[in-house]
Tab-separated table of C-alpha atoms and ligand atoms in Angstrom:
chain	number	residue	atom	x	y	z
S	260	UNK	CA	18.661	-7.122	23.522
S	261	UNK	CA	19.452	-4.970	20.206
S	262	UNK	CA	16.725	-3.745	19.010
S	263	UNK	CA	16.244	-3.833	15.180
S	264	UNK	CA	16.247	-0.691	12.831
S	265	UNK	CA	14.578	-0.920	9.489
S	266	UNK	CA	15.238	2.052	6.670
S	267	UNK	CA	12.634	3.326	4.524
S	268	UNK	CA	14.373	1.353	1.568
S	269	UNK	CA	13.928	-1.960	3.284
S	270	UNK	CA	10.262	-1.061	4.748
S	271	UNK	CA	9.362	-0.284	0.586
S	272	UNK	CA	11.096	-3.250	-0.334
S	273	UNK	CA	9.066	-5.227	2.480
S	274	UNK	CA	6.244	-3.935	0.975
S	275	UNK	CA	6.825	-4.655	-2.494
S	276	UNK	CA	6.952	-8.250	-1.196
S	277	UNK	CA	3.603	-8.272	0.161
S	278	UNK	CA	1.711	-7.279	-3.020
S	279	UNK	CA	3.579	-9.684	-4.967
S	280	UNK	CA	2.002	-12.130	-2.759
S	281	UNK	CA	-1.177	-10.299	-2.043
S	282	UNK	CA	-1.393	-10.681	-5.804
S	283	UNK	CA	-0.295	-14.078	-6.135
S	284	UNK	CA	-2.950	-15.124	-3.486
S	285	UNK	CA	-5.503	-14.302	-5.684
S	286	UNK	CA	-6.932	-12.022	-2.882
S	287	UNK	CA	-8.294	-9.045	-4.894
S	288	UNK	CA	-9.177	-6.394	-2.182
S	289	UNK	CA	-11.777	-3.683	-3.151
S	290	UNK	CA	-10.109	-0.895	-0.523
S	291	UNK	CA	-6.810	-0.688	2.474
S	292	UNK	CA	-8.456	-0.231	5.923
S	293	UNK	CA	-4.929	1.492	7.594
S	294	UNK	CA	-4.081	1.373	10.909
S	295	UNK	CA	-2.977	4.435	12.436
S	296	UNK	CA	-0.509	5.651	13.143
S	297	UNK	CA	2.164	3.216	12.003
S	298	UNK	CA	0.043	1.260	9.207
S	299	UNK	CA	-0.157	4.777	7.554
S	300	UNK	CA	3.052	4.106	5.317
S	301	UNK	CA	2.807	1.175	5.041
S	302	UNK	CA	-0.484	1.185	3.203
S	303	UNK	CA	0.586	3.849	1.492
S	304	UNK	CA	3.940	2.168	0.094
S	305	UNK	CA	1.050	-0.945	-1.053
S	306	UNK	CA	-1.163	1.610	-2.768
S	307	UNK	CA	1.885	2.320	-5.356
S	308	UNK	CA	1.773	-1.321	-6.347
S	309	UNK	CA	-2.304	-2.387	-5.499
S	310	UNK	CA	-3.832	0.991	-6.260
S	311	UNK	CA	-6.463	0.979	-3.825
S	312	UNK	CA	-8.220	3.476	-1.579
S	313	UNK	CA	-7.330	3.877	1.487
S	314	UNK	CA	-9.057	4.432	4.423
S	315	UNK	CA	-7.785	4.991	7.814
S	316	UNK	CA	-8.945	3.885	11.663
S	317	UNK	CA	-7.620	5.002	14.789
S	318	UNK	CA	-7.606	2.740	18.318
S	319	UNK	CA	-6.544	3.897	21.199
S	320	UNK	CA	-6.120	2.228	24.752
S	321	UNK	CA	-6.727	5.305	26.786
S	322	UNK	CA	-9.900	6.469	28.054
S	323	UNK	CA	-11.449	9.981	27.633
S	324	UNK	CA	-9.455	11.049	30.405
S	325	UNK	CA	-6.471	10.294	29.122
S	326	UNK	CA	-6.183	6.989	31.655
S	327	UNK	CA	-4.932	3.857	30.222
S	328	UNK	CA	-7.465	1.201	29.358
S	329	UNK	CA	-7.161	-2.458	28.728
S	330	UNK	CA	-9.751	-2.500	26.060
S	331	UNK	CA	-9.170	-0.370	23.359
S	332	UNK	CA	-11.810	1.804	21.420
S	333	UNK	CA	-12.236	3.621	18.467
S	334	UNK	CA	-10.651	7.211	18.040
S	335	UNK	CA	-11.363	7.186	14.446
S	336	UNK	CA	-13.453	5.173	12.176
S	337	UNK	CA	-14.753	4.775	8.708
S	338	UNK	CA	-17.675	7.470	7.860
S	339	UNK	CA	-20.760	5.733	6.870
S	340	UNK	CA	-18.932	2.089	7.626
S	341	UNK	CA	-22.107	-0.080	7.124
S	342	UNK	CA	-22.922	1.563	3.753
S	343	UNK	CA	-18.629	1.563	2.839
S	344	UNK	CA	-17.820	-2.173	4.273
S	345	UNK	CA	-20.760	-4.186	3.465
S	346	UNK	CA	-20.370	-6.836	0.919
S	347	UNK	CA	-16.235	-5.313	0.015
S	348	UNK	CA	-13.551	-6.713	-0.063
S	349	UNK	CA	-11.293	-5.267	2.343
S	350	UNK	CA	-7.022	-5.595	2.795
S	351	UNK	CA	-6.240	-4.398	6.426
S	352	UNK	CA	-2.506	-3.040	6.794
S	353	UNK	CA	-0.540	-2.445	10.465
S	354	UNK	CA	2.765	-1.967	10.739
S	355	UNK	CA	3.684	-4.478	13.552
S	356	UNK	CA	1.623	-7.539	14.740
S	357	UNK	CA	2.786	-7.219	18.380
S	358	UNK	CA	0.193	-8.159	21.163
S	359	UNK	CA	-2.427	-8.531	18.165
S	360	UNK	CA	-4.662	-7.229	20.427
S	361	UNK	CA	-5.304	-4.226	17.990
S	362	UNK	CA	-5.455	-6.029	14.775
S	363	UNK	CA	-8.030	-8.427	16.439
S	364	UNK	CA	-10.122	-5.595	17.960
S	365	UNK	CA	-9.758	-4.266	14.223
S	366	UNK	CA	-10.707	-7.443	12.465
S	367	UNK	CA	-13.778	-8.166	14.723
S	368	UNK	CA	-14.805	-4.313	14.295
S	369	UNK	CA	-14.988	-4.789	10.393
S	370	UNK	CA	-16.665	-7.791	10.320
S	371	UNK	CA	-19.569	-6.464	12.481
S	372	UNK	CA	-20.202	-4.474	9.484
S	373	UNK	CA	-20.325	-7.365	7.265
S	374	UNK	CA	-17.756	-6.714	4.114
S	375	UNK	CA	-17.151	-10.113	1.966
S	376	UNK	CA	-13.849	-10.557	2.955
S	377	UNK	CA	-11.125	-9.322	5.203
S	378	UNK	CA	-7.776	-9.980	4.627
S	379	UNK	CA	-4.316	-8.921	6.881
S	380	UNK	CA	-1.305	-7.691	5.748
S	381	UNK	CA	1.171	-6.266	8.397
S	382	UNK	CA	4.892	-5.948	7.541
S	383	UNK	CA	6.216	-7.197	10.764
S	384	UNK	CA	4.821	-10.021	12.986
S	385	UNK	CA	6.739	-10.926	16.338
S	386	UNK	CA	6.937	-14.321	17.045
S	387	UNK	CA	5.740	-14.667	20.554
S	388	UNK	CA	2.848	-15.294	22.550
S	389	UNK	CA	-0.144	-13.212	21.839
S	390	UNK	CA	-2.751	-11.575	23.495
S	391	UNK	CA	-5.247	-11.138	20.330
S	392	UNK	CA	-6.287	-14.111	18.204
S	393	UNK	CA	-6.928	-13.581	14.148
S	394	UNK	CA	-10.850	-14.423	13.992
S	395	UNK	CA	-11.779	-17.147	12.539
S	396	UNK	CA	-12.728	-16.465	9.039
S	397	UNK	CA	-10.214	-14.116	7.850
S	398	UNK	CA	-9.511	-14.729	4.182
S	399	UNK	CA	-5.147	-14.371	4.269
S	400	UNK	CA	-2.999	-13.001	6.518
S	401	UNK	CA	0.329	-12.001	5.498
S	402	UNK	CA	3.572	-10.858	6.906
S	403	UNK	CA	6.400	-9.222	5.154
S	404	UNK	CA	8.743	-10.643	7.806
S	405	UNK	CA	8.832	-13.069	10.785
S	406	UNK	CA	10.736	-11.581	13.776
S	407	UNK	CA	11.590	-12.062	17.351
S	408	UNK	CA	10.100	-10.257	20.042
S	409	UNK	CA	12.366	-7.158	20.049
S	410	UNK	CA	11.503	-3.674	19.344
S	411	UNK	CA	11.716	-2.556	15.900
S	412	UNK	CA	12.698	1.517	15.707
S	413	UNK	CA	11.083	2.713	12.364
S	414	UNK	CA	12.800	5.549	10.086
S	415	UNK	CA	9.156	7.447	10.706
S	416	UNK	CA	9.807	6.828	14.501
S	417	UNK	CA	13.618	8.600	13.946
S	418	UNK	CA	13.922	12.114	14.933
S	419	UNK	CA	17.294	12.052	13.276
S	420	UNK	CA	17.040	9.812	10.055
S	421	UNK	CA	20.175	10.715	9.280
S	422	UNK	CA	21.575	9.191	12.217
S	423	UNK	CA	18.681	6.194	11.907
S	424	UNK	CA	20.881	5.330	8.502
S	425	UNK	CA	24.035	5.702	9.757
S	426	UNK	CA	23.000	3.320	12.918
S	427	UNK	CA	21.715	0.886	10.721
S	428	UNK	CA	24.829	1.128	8.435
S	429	UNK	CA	27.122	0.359	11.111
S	430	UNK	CA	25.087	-2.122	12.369
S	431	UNK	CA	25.313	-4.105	8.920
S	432	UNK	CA	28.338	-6.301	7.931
B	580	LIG	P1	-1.172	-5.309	17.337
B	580	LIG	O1	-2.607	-5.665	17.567
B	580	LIG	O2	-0.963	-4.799	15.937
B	580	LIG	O3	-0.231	-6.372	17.724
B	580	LIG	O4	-0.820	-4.022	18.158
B	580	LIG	P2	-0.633	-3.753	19.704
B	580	LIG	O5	-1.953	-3.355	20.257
B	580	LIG	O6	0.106	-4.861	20.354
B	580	LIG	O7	0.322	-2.506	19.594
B	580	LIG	C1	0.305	-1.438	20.481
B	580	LIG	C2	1.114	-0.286	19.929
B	580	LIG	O8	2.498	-0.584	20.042
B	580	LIG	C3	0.860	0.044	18.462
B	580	LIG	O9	0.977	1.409	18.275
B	580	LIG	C4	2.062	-0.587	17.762
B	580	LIG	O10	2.333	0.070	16.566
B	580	LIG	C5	3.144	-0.357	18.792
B	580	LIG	N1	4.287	-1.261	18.675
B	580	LIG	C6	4.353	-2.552	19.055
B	580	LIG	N2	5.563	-3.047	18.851
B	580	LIG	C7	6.311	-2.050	18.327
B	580	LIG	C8	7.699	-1.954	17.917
B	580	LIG	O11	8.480	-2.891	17.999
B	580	LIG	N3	8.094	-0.755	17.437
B	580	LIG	C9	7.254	0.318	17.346
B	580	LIG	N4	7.758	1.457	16.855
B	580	LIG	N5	5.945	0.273	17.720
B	580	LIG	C10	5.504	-0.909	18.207
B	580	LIG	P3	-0.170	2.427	18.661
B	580	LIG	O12	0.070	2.877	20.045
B	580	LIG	O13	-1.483	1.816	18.349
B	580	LIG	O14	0.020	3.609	17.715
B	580	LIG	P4	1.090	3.996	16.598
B	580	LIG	O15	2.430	3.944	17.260
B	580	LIG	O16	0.950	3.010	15.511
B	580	LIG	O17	0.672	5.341	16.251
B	581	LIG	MG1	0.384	0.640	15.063
């Protein structure tokens, strides 16, 4: 199965997309909690349009060992969380809602810390069976764009972004 290929033009454009409907929502988020590694950009793109702070989390699903794990934990989190989270408003931004597993690890994570409102923004959600459920009582969830269940190569995953373009151009009608 081809895998798809997304430029940095179409990511930002993605983007874009999601704060006009962030904003039409009427969600009005206090800071972006980014996923790491690949929500980085992402939330980074939405900051030109929501101008929010962002902080940043890191899960991992290996151990301190460096052994694969089925349950992930936290590699890095926000500094002073209970005294940063509770009562905000908060907009958390992935890249890809794959498994979900993360984003619902994430999710249940923040909440224990009690902000007023969590809402989800990933640009990518694969349409398949998941592993990770959105608790119940997230405020919105939002996708830039539905897609099957193939991998998606992003320009920040390219080595060669030159050749990233030119795939993608020749892969366009
Ligand atoms: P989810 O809750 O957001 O669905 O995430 P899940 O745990 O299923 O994702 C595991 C890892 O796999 C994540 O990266 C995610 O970004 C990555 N991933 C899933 N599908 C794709 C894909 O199609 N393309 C790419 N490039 N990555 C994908 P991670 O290991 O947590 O770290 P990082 O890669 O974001 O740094
Ligand atoms: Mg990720």
């Amino acid at each position: 199965m081809e895998k798809y290929l997304f430029s940095y033009q179409e990511i930002h454009r993605t983007v874009e997309s999601l704060a006009t409907r962030i904003r039409a929502s009427g969600y009005r988020a206090d800071m972006i909690v980014a996923i790491g590694s690949g929500g980085f950009i992402p939330a980074r793109i939405l900051r030109t349009y929501l101008d929010l702070p962002i902080l940043a989390v890191g899960i991992a699903y290996y151990d301190r060992d460096n052994r694969p794990t089925d349950d992930p934990r936290k590699v890095q989190w926000i500094e002073e969380a209970e005294r940063t989270l509770k009562g905000r408003r908060i907009l958390l931004v992935d890249e890809v809602d794959d498994s979900r597993s993360t984003l619902e690890y994430c999710v249940r994570e923040l909440m224990s810390h009690e902000p007023a409102s969590i809402a989800v923004a990933v640009l990518h959600n694969k349409n398949k069976p998941k592993r990770g459920a959105m608790p119940e009582g997230v405020a919105l969830y939002l996708a830039g764009l539905e897609i099957e269940d193939r991998w998606v190569s992003y320009p920040w995953d390219a080595v060669d972004i030159d050749a990233h373009d030119a795939a993608i151009r020749g892969s366009r009608p």
